[in-house]
Short mmCIF file of C-alpha atoms and ligand atoms in Angstrom, two decimals:
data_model
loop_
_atom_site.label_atom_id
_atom_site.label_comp_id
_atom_site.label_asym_id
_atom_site.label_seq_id
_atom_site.Cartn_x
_atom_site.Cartn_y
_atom_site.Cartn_z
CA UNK A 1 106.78 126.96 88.09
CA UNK A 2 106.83 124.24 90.65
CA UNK A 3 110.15 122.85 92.02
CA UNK A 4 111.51 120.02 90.53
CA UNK A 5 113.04 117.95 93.95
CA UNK A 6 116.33 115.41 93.28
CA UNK A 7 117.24 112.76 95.62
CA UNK A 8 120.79 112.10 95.88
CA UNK A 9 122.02 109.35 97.77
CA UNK A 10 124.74 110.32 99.88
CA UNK A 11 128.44 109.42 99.69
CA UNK A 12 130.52 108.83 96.70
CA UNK A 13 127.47 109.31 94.39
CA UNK A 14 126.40 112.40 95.43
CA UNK A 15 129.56 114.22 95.46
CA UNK A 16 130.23 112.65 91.72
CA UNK A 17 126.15 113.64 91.05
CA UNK A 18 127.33 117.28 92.01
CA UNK A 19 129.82 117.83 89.59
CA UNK A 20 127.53 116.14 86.74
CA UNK A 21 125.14 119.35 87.78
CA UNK A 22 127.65 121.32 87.61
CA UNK A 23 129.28 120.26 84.17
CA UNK A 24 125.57 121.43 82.98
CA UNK A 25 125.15 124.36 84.65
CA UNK A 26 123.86 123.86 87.67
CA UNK A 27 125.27 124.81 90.69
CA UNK A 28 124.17 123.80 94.84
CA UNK A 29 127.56 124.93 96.72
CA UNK A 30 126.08 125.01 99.64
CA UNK A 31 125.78 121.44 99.14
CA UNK A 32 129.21 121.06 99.13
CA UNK A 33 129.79 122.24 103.24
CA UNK A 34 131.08 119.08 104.89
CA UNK A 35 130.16 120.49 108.05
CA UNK A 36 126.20 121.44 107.51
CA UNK A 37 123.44 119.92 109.37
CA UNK A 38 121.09 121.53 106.43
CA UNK A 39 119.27 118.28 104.66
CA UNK A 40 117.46 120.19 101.63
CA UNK A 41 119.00 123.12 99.56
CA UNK A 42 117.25 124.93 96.25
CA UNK A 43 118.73 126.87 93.21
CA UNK A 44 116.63 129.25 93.17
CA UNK A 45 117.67 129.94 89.00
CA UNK A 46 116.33 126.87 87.76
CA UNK A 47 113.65 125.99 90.36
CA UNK A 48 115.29 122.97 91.41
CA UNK A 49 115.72 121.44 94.70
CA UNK A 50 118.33 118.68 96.17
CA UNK A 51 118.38 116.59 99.22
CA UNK A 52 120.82 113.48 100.40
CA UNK A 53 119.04 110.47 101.84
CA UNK A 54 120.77 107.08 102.26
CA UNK A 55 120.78 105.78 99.24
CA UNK A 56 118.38 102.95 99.81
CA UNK A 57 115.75 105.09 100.47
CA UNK A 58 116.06 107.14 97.38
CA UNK A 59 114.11 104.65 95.23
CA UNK A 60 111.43 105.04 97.89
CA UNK A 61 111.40 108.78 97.58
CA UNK A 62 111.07 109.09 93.79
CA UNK A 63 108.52 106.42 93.42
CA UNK A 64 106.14 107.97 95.93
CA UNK A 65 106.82 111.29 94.36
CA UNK A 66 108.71 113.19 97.35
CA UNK A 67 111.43 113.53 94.87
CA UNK A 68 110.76 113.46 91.01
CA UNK A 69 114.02 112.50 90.45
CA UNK A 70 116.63 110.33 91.83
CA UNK A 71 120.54 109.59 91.40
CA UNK A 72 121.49 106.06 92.96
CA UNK A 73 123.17 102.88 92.20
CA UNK A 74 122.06 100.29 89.99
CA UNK A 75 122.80 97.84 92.94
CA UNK A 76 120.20 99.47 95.15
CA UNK A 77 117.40 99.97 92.56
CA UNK A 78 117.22 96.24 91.96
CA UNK A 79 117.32 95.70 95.69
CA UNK A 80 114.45 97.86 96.62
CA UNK A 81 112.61 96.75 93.03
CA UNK A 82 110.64 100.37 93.46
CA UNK A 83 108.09 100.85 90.78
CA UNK A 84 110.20 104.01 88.54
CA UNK A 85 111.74 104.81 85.67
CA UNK A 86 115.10 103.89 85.20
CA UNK A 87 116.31 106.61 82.84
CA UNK A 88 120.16 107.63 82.03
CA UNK A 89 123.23 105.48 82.92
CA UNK A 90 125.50 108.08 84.23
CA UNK A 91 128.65 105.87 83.83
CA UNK A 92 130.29 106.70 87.53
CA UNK A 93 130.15 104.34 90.37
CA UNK A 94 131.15 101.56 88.15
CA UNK A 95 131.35 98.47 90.26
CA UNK A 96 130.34 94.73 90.13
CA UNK A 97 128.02 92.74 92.17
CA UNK A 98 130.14 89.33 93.22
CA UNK A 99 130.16 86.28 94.97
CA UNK A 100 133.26 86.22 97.36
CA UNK A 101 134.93 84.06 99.79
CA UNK A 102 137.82 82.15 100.25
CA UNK A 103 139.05 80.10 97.08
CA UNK A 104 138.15 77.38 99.81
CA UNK A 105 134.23 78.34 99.54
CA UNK A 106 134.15 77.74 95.72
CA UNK A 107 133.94 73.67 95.71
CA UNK A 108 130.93 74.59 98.26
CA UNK A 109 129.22 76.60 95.20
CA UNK A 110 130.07 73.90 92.67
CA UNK A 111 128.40 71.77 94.85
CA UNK A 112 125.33 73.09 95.29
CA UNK A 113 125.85 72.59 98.73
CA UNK A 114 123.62 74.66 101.52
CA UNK A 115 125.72 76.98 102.53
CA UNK A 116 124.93 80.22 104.12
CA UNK A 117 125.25 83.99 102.20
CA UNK A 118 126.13 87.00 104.12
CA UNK A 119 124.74 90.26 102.16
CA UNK A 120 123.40 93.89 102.45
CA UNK A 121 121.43 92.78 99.69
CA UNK A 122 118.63 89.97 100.41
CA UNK A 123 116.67 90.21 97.56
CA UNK A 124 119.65 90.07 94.36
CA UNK A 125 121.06 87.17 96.41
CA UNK A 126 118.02 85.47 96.87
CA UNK A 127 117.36 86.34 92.80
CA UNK A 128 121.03 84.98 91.61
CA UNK A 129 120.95 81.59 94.16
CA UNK A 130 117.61 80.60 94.11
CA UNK A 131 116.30 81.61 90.15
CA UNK A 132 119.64 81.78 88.18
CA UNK A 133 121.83 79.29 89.96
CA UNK A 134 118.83 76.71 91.50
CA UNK A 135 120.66 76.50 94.56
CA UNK A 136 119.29 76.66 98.11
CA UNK A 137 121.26 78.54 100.23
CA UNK A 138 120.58 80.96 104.02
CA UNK A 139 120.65 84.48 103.35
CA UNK A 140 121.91 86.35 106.53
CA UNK A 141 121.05 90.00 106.01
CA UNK A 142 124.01 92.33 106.99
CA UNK A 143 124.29 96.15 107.42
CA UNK A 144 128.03 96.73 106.43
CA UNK A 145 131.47 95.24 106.79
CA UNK A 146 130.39 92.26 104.71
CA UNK A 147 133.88 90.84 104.40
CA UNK A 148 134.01 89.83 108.38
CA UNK A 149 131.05 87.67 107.61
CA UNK A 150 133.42 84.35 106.27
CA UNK A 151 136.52 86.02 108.19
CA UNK A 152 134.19 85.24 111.36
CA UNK A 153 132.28 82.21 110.45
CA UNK A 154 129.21 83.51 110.12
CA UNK A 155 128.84 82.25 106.47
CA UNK A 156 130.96 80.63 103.91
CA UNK A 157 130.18 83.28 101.15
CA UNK A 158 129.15 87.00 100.85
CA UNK A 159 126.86 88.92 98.03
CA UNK A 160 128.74 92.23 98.06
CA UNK A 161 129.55 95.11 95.23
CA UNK A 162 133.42 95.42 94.26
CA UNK A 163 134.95 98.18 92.98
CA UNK A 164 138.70 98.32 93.49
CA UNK A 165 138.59 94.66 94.95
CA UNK A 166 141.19 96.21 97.88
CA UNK A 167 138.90 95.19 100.60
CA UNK A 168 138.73 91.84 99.62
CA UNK A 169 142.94 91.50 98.89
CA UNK A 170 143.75 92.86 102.35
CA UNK A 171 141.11 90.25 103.95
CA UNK A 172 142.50 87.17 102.15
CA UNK A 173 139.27 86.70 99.98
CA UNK A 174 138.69 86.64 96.28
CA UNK A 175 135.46 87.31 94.00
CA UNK A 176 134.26 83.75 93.23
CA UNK A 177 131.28 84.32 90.12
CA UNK A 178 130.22 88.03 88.97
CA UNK A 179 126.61 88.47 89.33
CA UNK A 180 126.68 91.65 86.87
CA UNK A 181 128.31 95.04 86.55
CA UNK A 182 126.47 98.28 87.95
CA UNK A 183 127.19 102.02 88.22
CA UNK A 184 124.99 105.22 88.78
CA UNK A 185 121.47 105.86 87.50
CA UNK A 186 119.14 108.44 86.99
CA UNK A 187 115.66 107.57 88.07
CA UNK A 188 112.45 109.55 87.61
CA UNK A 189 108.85 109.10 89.18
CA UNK A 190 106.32 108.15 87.00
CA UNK A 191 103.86 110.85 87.08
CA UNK A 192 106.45 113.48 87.22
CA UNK A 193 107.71 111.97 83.96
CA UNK A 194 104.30 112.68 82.79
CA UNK A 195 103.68 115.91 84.60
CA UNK A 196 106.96 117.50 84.03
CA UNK A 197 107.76 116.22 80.70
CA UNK A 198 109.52 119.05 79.00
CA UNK A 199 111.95 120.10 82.15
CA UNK A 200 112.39 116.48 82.79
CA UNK A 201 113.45 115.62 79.39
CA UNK A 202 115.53 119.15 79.11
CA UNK A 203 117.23 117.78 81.97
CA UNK A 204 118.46 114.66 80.51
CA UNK A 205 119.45 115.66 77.16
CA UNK A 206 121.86 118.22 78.61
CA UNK A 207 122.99 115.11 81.14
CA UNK A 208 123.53 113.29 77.39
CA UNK A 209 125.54 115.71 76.25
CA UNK A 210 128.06 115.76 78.98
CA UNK A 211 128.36 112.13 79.65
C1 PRP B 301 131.58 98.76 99.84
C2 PRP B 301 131.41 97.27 99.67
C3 PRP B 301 132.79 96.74 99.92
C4 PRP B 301 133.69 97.84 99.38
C5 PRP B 301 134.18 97.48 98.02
O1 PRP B 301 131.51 99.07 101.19
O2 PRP B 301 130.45 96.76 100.57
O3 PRP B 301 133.01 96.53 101.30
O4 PRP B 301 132.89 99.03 99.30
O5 PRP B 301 135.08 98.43 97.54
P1 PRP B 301 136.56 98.02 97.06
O6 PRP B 301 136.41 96.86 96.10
O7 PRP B 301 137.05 99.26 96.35
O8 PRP B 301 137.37 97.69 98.26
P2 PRP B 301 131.33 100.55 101.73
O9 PRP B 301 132.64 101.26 101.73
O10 PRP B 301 130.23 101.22 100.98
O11 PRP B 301 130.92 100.35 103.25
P3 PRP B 301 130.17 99.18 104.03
O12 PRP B 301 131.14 98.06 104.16
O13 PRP B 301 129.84 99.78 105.35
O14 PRP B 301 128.96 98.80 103.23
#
C-alpha cells in the first residue's frame, strides 16, 4: 500500500486540521513540536503522510499530485483557481472575504469611481470589481499587513478576509460590501480520487462523521 501524502497549509489551519485527524483516529504528534525543522512526517499505521507548505501553494501540490490531498482555505483555492476537487467543508476557519476602508472610501465605490485596491488576493478582486460590480479599479498586489495600505495612502480600499474584524477596529476601518463567506476545505487531486478511491472516500466519511 502506497502512502497517501496531505498538504496542510500552515498556521491556524493546520493546527485545527490536526485535531480533525485526531478526532478520527489519526495521530502525527510529532507534528505538533513547535520547535522542529522536520517538513514531512508519516503514520506509519495508516500509511499516511503530512507536510505544511504555505498555504498558497497547497492547491499547487494536490493538483500536480505531490500531495493527494489538501486542507486549505476557501479564500486561497479560488485565488490560485487550481484544477482539483473541492471535496468536504470542514466548517473551521470561518471568515469573510470584504471590501474595507474608511466609511470615507464608500461614496468612492458608489461611484464607480477608479480607485485603487490593495489585496493579497489579485485574482477574487479582479473577479468581484471587474465581473460582479463592472467597475474599473488598480489592483496593487500586497504580501501582508493589508490594513496599512489606506492607513498609508497607497489605496483607498483593501480586498482582505475578516474574521474577528479586530484588525480593522483598532486601525479605524470598517468592512464596506462582503464579497462571500469562506472557511476550510478539503481538496483532493484528481487522479488520486480515481486511483485511491476506496481510502480516499474512507477518509472522508469518517471526516463526515465528526464534523
Ligand atoms: C489576516 C487578514 C487580516 C486579519 C483578519 O491576516 O489578512 O489582516 O487576519 O483577522 P481579524 O478580523 O480577526 O482581525 P494574517 O493574520 O493572516 O496576517 P497577514 O496580515 O500577514 O496576512
Amino acid at each position: 500500500m502506497r502512502y497517501l501524502t496531505f498538504a496542510l497549509g500552515k498556521g491556524r489551519l493546520a493546527k485545527k486540521a490536526l485535531e480533525l485527524f485526531e478526532k478520527i483516529g489519526i495521530r502525527c504528534d510529532e507534528m505538533k513540536d513547535p520547535d522542529s525543522r522536520k517538513l514531512i512526517f508519516v503514520n506509519e499505521e495508516r500509511k499516511l503522510r503530512f507536510f505544511l507548505s504555505k498555504g498558497p501553494d497547497v492547491p499547487t501540490y494536490v493538483e500536480y499530485g505531490a500531495a493527494d490531498i489538501g486542507i486549505v482555505g476557501k479564500d486561497t483555492i479560488l485565488e490560485e483557481g487550481r484544477k482539483l476537487y473541492e471535496v468536504l467543508d470542514l466548517g473551521f476557519g470561518k471568515c469573510d472575504m470584504c471590501v474595507c476602508g474608511p466609511q470615507s472610501a464608500k461614496e468612492l465605490l458608489n461611484h464607480g469611481q477608479l480607485i485603487r485596491v490593495a489585496t493579497k488576493y489579485p485574482h477574487i478582486a479582479k473577479d468581484y470589481f471587474y465581473n460582479k460590480r463592472h467597475q474599473t479599479v488598480e489592483i496593487i498586489k500586497l504580501n501582508g499587513s493589508i490594513e496599512l495600505a489606506p492607513i498609508v495612502g497607497l489605496s483607498e480600499v483593501i480586498v482582505d478576509i475578516v474574521e474577528t474584524g479586530a484588525t480593522l477596529r483598532e486601525n479605524g476601518l470598517d468592512v464596506l460590501e462582503k464579497i462571500g463567506p469562506l472557511s476550510a476545505r478539503m481538496v483532493v487531486n484528481q487522479v488520486s480520487m480515481k486511483m485511491e478511491n476506496e481510502r480516499i472516500s474512507q477518509i472522508i466519511r469518517e471526516i463526515r462523521t465528526v464534523l
